[in-house]
Short mmCIF file of N, CA and C in Angstrom, two decimals:
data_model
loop_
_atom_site.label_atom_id
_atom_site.label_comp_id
_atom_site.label_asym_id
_atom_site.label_seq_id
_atom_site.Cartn_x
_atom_site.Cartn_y
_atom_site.Cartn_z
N UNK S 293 0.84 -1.16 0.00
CA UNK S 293 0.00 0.00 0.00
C UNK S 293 0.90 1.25 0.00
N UNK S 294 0.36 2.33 -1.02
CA UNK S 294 1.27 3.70 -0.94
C UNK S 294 1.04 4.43 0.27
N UNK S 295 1.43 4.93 1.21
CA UNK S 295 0.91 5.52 2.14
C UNK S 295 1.67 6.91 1.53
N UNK S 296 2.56 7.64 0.52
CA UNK S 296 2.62 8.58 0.63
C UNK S 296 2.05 9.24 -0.12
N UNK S 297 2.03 10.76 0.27
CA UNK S 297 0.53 11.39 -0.18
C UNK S 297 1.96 12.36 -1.77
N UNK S 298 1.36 12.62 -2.69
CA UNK S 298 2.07 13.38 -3.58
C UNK S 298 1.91 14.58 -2.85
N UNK S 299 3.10 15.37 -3.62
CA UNK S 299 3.65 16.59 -2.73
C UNK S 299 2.96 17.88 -3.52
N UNK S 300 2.23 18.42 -2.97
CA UNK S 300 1.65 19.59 -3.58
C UNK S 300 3.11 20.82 -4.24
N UNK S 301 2.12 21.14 -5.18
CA UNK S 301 3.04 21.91 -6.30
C UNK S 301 2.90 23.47 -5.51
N UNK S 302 4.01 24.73 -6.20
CA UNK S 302 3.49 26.00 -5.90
C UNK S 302 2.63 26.27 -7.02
N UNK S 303 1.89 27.04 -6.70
CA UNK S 303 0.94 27.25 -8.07
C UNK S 303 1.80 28.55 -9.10
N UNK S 304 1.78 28.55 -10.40
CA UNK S 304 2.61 29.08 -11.53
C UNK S 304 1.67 30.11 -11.42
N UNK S 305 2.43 31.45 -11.55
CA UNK S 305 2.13 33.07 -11.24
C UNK S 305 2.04 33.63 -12.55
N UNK S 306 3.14 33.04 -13.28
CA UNK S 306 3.22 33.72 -14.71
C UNK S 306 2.58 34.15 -15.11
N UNK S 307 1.31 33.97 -15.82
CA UNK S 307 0.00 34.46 -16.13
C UNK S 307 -0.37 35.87 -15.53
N UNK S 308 -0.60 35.99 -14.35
CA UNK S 308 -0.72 36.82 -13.25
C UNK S 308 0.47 38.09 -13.58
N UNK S 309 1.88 37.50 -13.72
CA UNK S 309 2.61 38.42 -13.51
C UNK S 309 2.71 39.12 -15.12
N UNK S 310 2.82 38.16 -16.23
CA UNK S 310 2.84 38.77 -17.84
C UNK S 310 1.54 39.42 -17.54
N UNK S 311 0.23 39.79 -17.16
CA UNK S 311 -0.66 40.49 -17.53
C UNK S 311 -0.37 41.80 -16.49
N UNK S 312 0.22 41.75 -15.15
CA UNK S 312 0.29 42.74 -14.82
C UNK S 312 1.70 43.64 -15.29
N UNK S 313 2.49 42.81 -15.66
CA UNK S 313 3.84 43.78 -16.56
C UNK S 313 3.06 44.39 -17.77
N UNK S 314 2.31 43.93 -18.55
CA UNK S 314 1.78 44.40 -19.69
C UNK S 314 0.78 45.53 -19.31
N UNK S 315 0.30 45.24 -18.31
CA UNK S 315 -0.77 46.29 -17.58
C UNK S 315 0.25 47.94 -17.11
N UNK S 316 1.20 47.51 -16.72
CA UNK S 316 1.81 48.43 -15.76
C UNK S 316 2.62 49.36 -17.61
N UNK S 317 3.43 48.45 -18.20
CA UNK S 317 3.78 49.17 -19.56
C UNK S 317 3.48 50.62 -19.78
N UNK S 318 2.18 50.62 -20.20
CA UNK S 318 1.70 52.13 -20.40
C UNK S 318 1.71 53.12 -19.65
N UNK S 319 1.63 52.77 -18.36
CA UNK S 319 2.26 53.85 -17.32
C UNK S 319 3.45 54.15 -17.65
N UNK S 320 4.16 53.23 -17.92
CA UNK S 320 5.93 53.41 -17.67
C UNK S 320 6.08 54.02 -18.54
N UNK S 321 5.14 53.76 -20.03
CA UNK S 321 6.12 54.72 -21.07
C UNK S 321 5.72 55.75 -20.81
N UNK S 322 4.26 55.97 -20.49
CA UNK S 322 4.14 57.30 -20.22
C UNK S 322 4.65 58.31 -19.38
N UNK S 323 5.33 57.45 -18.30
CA UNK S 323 6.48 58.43 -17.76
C UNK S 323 7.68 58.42 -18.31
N UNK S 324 7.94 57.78 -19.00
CA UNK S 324 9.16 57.66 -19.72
C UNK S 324 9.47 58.96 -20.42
N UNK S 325 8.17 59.08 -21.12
CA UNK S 325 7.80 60.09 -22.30
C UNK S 325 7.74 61.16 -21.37
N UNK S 326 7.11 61.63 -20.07
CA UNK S 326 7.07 62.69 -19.40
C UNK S 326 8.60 63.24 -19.12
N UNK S 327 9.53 62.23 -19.09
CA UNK S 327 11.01 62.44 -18.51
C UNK S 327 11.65 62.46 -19.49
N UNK S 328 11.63 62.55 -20.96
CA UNK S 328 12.17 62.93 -22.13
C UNK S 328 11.84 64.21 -22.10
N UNK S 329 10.33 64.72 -22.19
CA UNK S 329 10.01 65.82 -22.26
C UNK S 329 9.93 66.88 -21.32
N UNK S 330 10.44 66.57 -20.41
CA UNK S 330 11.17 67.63 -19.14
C UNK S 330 13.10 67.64 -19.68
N UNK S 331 13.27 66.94 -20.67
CA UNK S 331 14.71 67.03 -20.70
C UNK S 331 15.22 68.84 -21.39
N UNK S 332 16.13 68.83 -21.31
CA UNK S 332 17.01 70.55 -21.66
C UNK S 332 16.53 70.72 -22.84
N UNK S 333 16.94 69.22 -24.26
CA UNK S 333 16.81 69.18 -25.27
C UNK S 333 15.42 69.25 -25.85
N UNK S 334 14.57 68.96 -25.09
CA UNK S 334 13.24 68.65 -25.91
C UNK S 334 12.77 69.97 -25.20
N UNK S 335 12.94 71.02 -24.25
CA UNK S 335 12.46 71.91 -23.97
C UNK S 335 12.75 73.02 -24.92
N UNK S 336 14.16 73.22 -25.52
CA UNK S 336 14.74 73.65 -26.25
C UNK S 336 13.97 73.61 -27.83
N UNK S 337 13.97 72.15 -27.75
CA UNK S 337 13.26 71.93 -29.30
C UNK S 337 11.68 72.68 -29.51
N UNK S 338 11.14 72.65 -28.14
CA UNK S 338 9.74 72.53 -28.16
C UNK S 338 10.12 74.81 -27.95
N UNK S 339 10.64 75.00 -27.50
CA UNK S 339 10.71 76.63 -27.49
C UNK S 339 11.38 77.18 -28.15
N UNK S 340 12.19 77.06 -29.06
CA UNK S 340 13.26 77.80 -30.12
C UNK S 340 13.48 76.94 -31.41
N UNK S 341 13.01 75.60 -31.41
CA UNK S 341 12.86 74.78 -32.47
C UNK S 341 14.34 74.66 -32.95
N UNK S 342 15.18 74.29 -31.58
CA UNK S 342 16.72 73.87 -31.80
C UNK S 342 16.67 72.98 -31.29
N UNK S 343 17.75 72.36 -32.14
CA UNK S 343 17.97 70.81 -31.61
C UNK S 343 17.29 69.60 -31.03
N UNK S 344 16.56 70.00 -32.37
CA UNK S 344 15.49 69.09 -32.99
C UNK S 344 16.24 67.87 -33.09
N UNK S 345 16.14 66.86 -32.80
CA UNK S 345 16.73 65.95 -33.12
C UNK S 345 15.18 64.73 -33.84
N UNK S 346 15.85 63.60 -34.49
CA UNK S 346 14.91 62.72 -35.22
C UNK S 346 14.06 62.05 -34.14
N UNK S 347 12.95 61.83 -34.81
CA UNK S 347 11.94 60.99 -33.71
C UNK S 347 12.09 59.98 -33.32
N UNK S 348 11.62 58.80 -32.24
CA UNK S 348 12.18 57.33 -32.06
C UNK S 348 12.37 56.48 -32.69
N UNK S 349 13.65 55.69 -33.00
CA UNK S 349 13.74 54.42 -33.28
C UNK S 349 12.52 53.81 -34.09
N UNK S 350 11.47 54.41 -35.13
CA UNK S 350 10.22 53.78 -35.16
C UNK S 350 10.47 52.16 -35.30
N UNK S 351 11.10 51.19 -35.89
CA UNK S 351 11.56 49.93 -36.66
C UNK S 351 11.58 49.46 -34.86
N UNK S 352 12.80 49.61 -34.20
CA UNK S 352 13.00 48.92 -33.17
C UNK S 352 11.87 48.95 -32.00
N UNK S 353 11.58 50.21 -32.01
CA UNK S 353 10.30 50.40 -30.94
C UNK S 353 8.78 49.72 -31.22
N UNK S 354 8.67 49.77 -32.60
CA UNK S 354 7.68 48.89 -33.43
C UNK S 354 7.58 47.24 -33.04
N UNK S 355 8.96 47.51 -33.71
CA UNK S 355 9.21 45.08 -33.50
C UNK S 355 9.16 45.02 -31.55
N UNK S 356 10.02 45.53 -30.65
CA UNK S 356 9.73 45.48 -29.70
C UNK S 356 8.05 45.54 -29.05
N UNK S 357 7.64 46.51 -29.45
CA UNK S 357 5.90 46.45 -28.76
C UNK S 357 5.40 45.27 -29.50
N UNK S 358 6.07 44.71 -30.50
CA UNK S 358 5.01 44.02 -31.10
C UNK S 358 5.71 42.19 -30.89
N UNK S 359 6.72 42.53 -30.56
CA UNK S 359 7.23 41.39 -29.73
C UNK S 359 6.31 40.83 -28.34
N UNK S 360 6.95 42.09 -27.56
CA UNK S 360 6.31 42.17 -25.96
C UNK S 360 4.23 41.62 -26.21
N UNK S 361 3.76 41.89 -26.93
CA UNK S 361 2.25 42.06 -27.28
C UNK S 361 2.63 40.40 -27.59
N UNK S 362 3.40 40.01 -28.47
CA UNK S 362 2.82 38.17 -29.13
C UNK S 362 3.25 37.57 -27.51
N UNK S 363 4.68 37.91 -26.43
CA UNK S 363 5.13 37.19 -26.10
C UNK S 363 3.99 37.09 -25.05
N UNK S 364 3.17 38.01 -24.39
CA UNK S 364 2.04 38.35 -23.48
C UNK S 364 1.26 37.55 -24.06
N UNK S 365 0.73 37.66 -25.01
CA UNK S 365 -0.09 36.39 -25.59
C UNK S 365 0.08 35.13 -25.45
N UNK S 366 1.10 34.82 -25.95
CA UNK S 366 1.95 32.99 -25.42
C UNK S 366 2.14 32.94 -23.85
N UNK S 367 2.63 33.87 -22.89
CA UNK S 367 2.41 33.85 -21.65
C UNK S 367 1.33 33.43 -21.18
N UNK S 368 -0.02 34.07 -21.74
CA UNK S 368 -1.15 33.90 -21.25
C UNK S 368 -2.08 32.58 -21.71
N UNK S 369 -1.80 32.33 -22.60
CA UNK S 369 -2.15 31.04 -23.52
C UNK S 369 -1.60 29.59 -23.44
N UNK S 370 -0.27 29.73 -23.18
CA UNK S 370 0.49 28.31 -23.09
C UNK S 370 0.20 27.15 -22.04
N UNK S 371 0.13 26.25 -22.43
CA UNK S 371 -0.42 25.21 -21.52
C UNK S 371 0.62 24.89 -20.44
N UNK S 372 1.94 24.82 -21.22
CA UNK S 372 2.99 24.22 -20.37
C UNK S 372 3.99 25.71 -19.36
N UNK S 373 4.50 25.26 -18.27
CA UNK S 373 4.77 26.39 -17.21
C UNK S 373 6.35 27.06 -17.82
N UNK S 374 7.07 25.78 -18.52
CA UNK S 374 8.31 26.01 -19.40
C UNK S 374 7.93 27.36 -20.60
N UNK S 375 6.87 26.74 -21.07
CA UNK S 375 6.49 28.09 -22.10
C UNK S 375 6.15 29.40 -21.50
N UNK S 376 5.19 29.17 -20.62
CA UNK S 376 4.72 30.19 -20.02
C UNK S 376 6.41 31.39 -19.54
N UNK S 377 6.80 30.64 -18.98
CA UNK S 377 8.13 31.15 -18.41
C UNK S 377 8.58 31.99 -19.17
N UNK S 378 8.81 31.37 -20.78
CA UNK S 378 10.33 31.72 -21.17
C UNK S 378 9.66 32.90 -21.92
N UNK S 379 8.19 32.81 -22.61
CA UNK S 379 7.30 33.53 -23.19
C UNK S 379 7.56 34.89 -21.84
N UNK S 380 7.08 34.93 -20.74
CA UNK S 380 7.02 36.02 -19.95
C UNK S 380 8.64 36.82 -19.67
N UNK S 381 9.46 36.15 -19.68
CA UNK S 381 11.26 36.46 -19.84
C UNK S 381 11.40 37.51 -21.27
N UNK S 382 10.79 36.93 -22.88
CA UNK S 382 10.96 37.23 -23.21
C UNK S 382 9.89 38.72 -23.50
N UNK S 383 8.87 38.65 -23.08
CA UNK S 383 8.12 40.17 -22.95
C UNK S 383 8.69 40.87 -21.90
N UNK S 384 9.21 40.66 -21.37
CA UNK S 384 10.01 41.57 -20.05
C UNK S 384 11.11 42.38 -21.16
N UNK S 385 12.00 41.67 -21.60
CA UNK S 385 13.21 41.64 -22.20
C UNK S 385 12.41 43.16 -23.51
N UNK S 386 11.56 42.65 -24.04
CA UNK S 386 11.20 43.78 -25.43
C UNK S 386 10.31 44.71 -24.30
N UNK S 387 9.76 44.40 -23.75
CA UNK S 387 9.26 46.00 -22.54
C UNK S 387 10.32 46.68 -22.51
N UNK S 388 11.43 45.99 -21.76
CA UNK S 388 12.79 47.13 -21.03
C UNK S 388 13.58 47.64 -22.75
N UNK S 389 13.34 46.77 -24.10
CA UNK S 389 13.96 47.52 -24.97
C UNK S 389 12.93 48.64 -25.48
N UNK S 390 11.91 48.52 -25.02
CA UNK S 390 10.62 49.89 -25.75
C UNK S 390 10.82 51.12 -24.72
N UNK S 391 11.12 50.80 -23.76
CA UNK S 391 11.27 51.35 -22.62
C UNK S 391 12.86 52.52 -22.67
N UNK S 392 13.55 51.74 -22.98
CA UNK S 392 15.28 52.08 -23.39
C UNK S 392 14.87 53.25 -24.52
N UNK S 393 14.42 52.55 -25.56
CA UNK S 393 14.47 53.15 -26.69
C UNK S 393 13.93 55.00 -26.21
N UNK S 394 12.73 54.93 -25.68
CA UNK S 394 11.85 56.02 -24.91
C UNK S 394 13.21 57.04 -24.54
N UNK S 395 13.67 56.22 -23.42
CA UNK S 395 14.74 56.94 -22.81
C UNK S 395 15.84 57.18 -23.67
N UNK S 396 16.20 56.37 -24.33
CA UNK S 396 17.29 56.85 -25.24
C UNK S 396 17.29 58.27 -25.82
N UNK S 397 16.05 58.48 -26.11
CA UNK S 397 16.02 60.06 -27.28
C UNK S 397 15.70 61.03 -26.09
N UNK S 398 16.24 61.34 -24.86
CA UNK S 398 16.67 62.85 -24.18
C UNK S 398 17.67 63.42 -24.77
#
């Protein structure tokens, strides 16, 4: 007779945590974008129309949101906790590059 009982699992967060990183996103850029536009340069640009510099990265900031958006999807969708994982690693990873990019142009 088995007398031992199977060992309860922790329950997988992932889900939970890819929807609230994706949730939280739009805040961030939007401060992101608030802290570009308090910078010297963009005050400058925006009052004397010097040093103007080119607008964001569109290509990289593009594939990134649109990375972070499929990998949130497979986060939230995947059956297995391996997928779930590596899917939520990799929307973290294109957040902090959409995020960079934001900050990059002060």
């Amino acid at each position: 007779m088995n007398t031992t009982a199977p060992q309860p699992t922790a329950p997988d967060r992932t889900r939970f945590w890819s929807g609230l990183s994706a949730g939280l996103f739009v805040p961030a850029a939007l401060l992101a974008g608030l802290l570009v536009l308090s910078s010297e340069r963009a005050g400058r640009c925006m009052t004397y129309g010097q040093q103007c510099g080119d607008s964001l990265p569109g290509r990289l900031f593009g594939w990134s949101l649109a990375l972070a958006a499929l990998a949130c999807v497979v986060a939230l969708a995947a059956t297995t906790v391996r997928m779930r994982q590596t899917a939520f690693a990799a929307q973290l990873l294109a957040e902090f590059v959409a995020l960079t990019v934001i900050l990059s142009h002060t």
